[in-house]
């Protein structure tokens, strides 16, 4: 793959779940992946936010219901915002203005959640360093969400791009299980036929350290300092 290669969302639709997800393997090159990992790891330590089960970086500002104070995004990240924007997945002239970088060590994950109303309802994620499984659950109207059963999974390979929108954005929760390896089950992985690698049924795939670049648009922004309580 070359940097100037054109990608088509039409060809990337995960057909088994309609037009609500698109998957593009090798969206970035191995060299681009190395540069992303290098730049992320060279960021000053205060830029990291340490959570109990992972750490993360916010670029473009800190999303908040009162509005995000827009901050300049460095050129090494803007490059990938532009690459995603060129797919025209953000409609009505919307431009991505925020990147959330999550670092997942082997065995780390994230609980079932939705991205919610702070963002334009399209999520685009570039994966670097390692694969992961993204698990999807139907959103329930009760607080008993933990009882919701797993509907399906998507396998996100290193250097791939995932686009979530429409029904998947509004009516499903997504999560990453806390485990250090994944078992390939063709019946539950809806994009397996689209992956760059050929995976065997029952194959155990070890996780490594994964960096995810979640590129989104925050509609409510401000250039003035907000009083946040």
Short mmCIF file of C-alpha atoms in Angstrom, two decimals:
data_model
loop_
_atom_site.label_atom_id
_atom_site.label_comp_id
_atom_site.label_asym_id
_atom_site.label_seq_id
_atom_site.Cartn_x
_atom_site.Cartn_y
_atom_site.Cartn_z
CA UNK A 1 0.00 0.00 0.00
CA UNK A 2 1.17 3.52 -0.77
CA UNK A 3 0.32 6.76 0.97
CA UNK A 4 -1.57 8.12 -2.05
CA UNK A 5 -3.73 5.03 -2.48
CA UNK A 6 -7.43 5.76 -2.71
CA UNK A 7 -9.82 3.83 -0.50
CA UNK A 8 -13.53 3.37 -1.07
CA UNK A 9 -16.03 3.12 1.77
CA UNK A 10 -18.44 1.42 -0.62
CA UNK A 11 -16.07 -1.54 -0.90
CA UNK A 12 -15.42 -1.54 2.85
CA UNK A 13 -18.97 -2.09 4.14
CA UNK A 14 -19.23 -5.04 6.52
CA UNK A 15 -22.12 -6.65 4.67
CA UNK A 16 -23.32 -8.86 7.51
CA UNK A 17 -24.21 -5.82 9.62
CA UNK A 18 -25.61 -3.64 6.83
CA UNK A 19 -24.17 -0.17 6.21
CA UNK A 20 -23.42 0.65 9.82
CA UNK A 21 -19.75 -0.41 9.80
CA UNK A 22 -16.87 -0.21 7.34
CA UNK A 23 -13.54 -1.99 7.67
CA UNK A 24 -10.39 -1.18 5.67
CA UNK A 25 -7.33 -3.39 6.30
CA UNK A 26 -3.92 -1.79 5.73
CA UNK A 27 -5.37 1.73 5.78
CA UNK A 28 -1.91 2.91 6.81
CA UNK A 29 1.49 1.49 5.88
CA UNK A 30 3.93 -0.25 8.20
CA UNK A 31 6.16 2.83 8.07
CA UNK A 32 3.25 5.09 9.02
CA UNK A 33 2.42 2.73 11.86
CA UNK A 34 6.02 2.91 13.14
CA UNK A 35 5.96 6.71 12.97
CA UNK A 36 2.67 6.92 14.86
CA UNK A 37 3.96 4.64 17.63
CA UNK A 38 7.20 6.62 17.83
CA UNK A 39 5.40 9.98 18.02
CA UNK A 40 2.90 8.76 20.62
CA UNK A 41 5.64 7.35 22.82
CA UNK A 42 7.73 10.53 22.52
CA UNK A 43 4.94 12.75 23.83
CA UNK A 44 5.77 14.36 27.22
CA UNK A 45 4.45 12.33 30.13
CA UNK A 46 1.96 15.01 31.34
CA UNK A 47 0.03 14.58 28.07
CA UNK A 48 -0.95 11.08 29.20
CA UNK A 49 -4.02 10.50 31.39
CA UNK A 50 -3.62 7.36 33.49
CA UNK A 51 -6.78 5.33 34.10
CA UNK A 52 -7.12 2.17 36.16
CA UNK A 53 -7.00 -0.13 33.13
CA UNK A 54 -5.24 1.88 30.41
CA UNK A 55 -3.80 5.31 29.63
CA UNK A 56 -4.79 7.82 26.96
CA UNK A 57 -4.06 11.12 25.23
CA UNK A 58 -6.54 13.78 24.07
CA UNK A 59 -5.66 15.89 21.04
CA UNK A 60 -7.71 18.84 19.77
CA UNK A 61 -9.09 19.63 23.20
CA UNK A 62 -10.98 18.00 26.06
CA UNK A 63 -14.58 17.11 25.09
CA UNK A 64 -17.11 18.43 27.62
CA UNK A 65 -20.90 19.03 27.60
CA UNK A 66 -20.26 22.78 27.92
CA UNK A 67 -18.05 22.71 24.87
CA UNK A 68 -14.50 21.79 23.90
CA UNK A 69 -11.81 24.45 23.97
CA UNK A 70 -10.27 23.85 20.56
CA UNK A 71 -6.53 23.20 20.55
CA UNK A 72 -4.18 22.83 17.61
CA UNK A 73 -3.50 19.25 16.53
CA UNK A 74 0.13 18.42 15.66
CA UNK A 75 0.97 17.74 12.02
CA UNK A 76 1.87 14.09 12.64
CA UNK A 77 -1.76 13.50 13.71
CA UNK A 78 -3.41 15.95 11.31
CA UNK A 79 -2.08 13.80 8.48
CA UNK A 80 -4.39 10.96 9.52
CA UNK A 81 -7.34 13.25 10.18
CA UNK A 82 -6.98 14.39 6.56
CA UNK A 83 -6.71 10.80 5.36
CA UNK A 84 -9.92 9.84 7.15
CA UNK A 85 -11.72 13.00 6.03
CA UNK A 86 -10.90 12.15 2.40
CA UNK A 87 -13.20 9.12 2.71
CA UNK A 88 -16.20 11.50 3.04
CA UNK A 89 -17.61 9.53 5.95
CA UNK A 90 -18.27 12.80 7.80
CA UNK A 91 -21.15 14.35 5.85
CA UNK A 92 -22.35 17.95 5.45
CA UNK A 93 -18.85 19.36 5.31
CA UNK A 94 -18.02 18.15 8.81
CA UNK A 95 -14.30 17.92 9.57
CA UNK A 96 -12.83 15.75 12.34
CA UNK A 97 -11.36 17.94 15.09
CA UNK A 98 -10.47 15.52 17.87
CA UNK A 99 -8.24 12.46 18.29
CA UNK A 100 -8.36 10.19 21.32
CA UNK A 101 -5.35 7.87 21.61
CA UNK A 102 -5.79 4.85 23.87
CA UNK A 103 -2.94 2.55 24.83
CA UNK A 104 -3.99 -1.03 25.61
CA UNK A 105 -1.39 -3.35 27.02
CA UNK A 106 -1.95 -7.08 26.62
CA UNK A 107 -4.78 -8.02 28.98
CA UNK A 108 -6.28 -4.52 29.13
CA UNK A 109 -9.67 -3.54 27.72
CA UNK A 110 -12.61 -1.18 28.10
CA UNK A 111 -16.11 -1.71 29.45
CA UNK A 112 -19.20 -1.60 27.22
CA UNK A 113 -20.01 2.00 26.30
CA UNK A 114 -21.27 4.31 23.59
CA UNK A 115 -19.57 7.47 22.36
CA UNK A 116 -22.69 9.51 23.11
CA UNK A 117 -23.97 12.99 22.21
CA UNK A 118 -20.70 14.90 22.66
CA UNK A 119 -19.62 13.71 19.21
CA UNK A 120 -20.95 13.74 15.67
CA UNK A 121 -22.37 10.19 15.27
CA UNK A 122 -19.47 8.71 13.33
CA UNK A 123 -16.47 6.98 14.94
CA UNK A 124 -13.32 6.22 12.98
CA UNK A 125 -10.50 4.22 14.57
CA UNK A 126 -7.00 3.39 13.33
CA UNK A 127 -5.29 0.50 15.15
CA UNK A 128 -1.52 0.28 15.59
CA UNK A 129 0.79 -2.32 17.08
CA UNK A 130 -1.62 -5.17 17.79
CA UNK A 131 -5.01 -6.57 16.88
CA UNK A 132 -8.02 -6.59 19.17
CA UNK A 133 -11.62 -7.81 19.24
CA UNK A 134 -14.32 -5.15 19.46
CA UNK A 135 -17.45 -6.71 20.99
CA UNK A 136 -20.96 -5.35 20.44
CA UNK A 137 -24.02 -5.49 22.69
CA UNK A 138 -27.54 -4.24 22.09
CA UNK A 139 -28.27 -1.14 24.15
CA UNK A 140 -30.92 -1.91 26.79
CA UNK A 141 -33.44 0.51 28.24
CA UNK A 142 -32.76 -0.70 31.76
CA UNK A 143 -29.78 -0.49 34.11
CA UNK A 144 -29.27 -4.23 33.67
CA UNK A 145 -26.92 -3.65 30.73
CA UNK A 146 -24.46 -6.21 32.03
CA UNK A 147 -27.05 -8.90 31.28
CA UNK A 148 -27.14 -8.03 27.58
CA UNK A 149 -25.69 -10.84 25.48
CA UNK A 150 -22.83 -10.49 23.03
CA UNK A 151 -24.27 -9.91 19.56
CA UNK A 152 -21.10 -10.11 17.45
CA UNK A 153 -17.46 -9.03 17.27
CA UNK A 154 -15.17 -7.28 14.79
CA UNK A 155 -11.49 -8.18 14.50
CA UNK A 156 -9.39 -5.02 14.23
CA UNK A 157 -5.98 -5.72 12.72
CA UNK A 158 -2.91 -3.49 13.07
CA UNK A 159 -2.96 -0.68 10.46
CA UNK A 160 -6.70 -1.09 9.85
CA UNK A 161 -9.45 1.54 9.90
CA UNK A 162 -12.89 0.93 11.39
CA UNK A 163 -15.84 3.25 10.79
CA UNK A 164 -18.94 2.98 13.02
CA UNK A 165 -22.11 4.95 12.31
CA UNK A 166 -25.92 4.93 12.22
CA UNK A 167 -27.53 2.01 14.09
CA UNK A 168 -24.22 0.78 15.54
CA UNK A 169 -23.51 4.22 16.96
CA UNK A 170 -26.95 4.87 18.47
CA UNK A 171 -28.30 1.46 19.47
CA UNK A 172 -25.25 -0.63 20.41
CA UNK A 173 -22.53 -0.55 23.04
CA UNK A 174 -18.99 -1.67 22.22
CA UNK A 175 -16.26 -3.03 24.48
CA UNK A 176 -12.87 -4.75 24.54
CA UNK A 177 -12.58 -7.76 26.84
CA UNK A 178 -9.68 -7.83 29.30
CA UNK A 179 -7.70 -10.82 28.05
CA UNK A 180 -4.25 -11.41 26.55
CA UNK A 181 -5.34 -13.62 23.62
CA UNK A 182 -8.35 -14.17 21.37
CA UNK A 183 -9.94 -17.31 19.95
CA UNK A 184 -10.96 -17.13 16.30
CA UNK A 185 -14.62 -18.15 15.93
CA UNK A 186 -15.84 -17.47 12.42
CA UNK A 187 -19.51 -17.51 13.41
CA UNK A 188 -19.20 -14.45 15.67
CA UNK A 189 -16.60 -12.31 13.84
CA UNK A 190 -18.49 -10.43 11.13
CA UNK A 191 -15.51 -8.99 9.22
CA UNK A 192 -13.19 -12.01 9.23
CA UNK A 193 -13.52 -12.43 5.45
CA UNK A 194 -12.30 -8.84 5.00
CA UNK A 195 -9.12 -9.17 7.05
CA UNK A 196 -5.69 -8.88 5.44
CA UNK A 197 -4.54 -12.04 7.20
CA UNK A 198 -6.10 -15.46 6.82
CA UNK A 199 -7.21 -16.69 10.24
CA UNK A 200 -8.04 -20.32 11.02
CA UNK A 201 -11.07 -21.45 13.00
CA UNK A 202 -10.02 -22.03 16.60
CA UNK A 203 -6.70 -20.20 16.17
CA UNK A 204 -5.43 -18.45 19.30
CA UNK A 205 -4.06 -14.99 18.54
CA UNK A 206 -1.92 -13.31 21.20
CA UNK A 207 -2.42 -9.62 21.88
CA UNK A 208 0.43 -7.15 22.18
CA UNK A 209 0.44 -3.44 22.98
CA UNK A 210 -2.18 -1.66 20.87
CA UNK A 211 -2.55 2.05 20.20
CA UNK A 212 -5.95 3.15 18.90
CA UNK A 213 -6.43 6.52 17.21
CA UNK A 214 -10.12 7.41 17.47
CA UNK A 215 -10.78 10.31 15.12
CA UNK A 216 -14.08 12.14 15.63
CA UNK A 217 -15.83 15.51 15.36
CA UNK A 218 -16.87 17.49 18.42
CA UNK A 219 -19.66 19.85 17.24
CA UNK A 220 -19.63 22.14 20.27
CA UNK A 221 -16.32 23.96 20.52
CA UNK A 222 -15.13 27.24 21.93
CA UNK A 223 -12.00 29.33 21.57
CA UNK A 224 -12.67 30.95 24.96
CA UNK A 225 -11.72 29.38 28.25
CA UNK A 226 -14.70 27.65 29.79
CA UNK A 227 -15.54 27.50 33.47
CA UNK A 228 -15.88 23.78 34.08
CA UNK A 229 -17.08 22.56 37.45
#
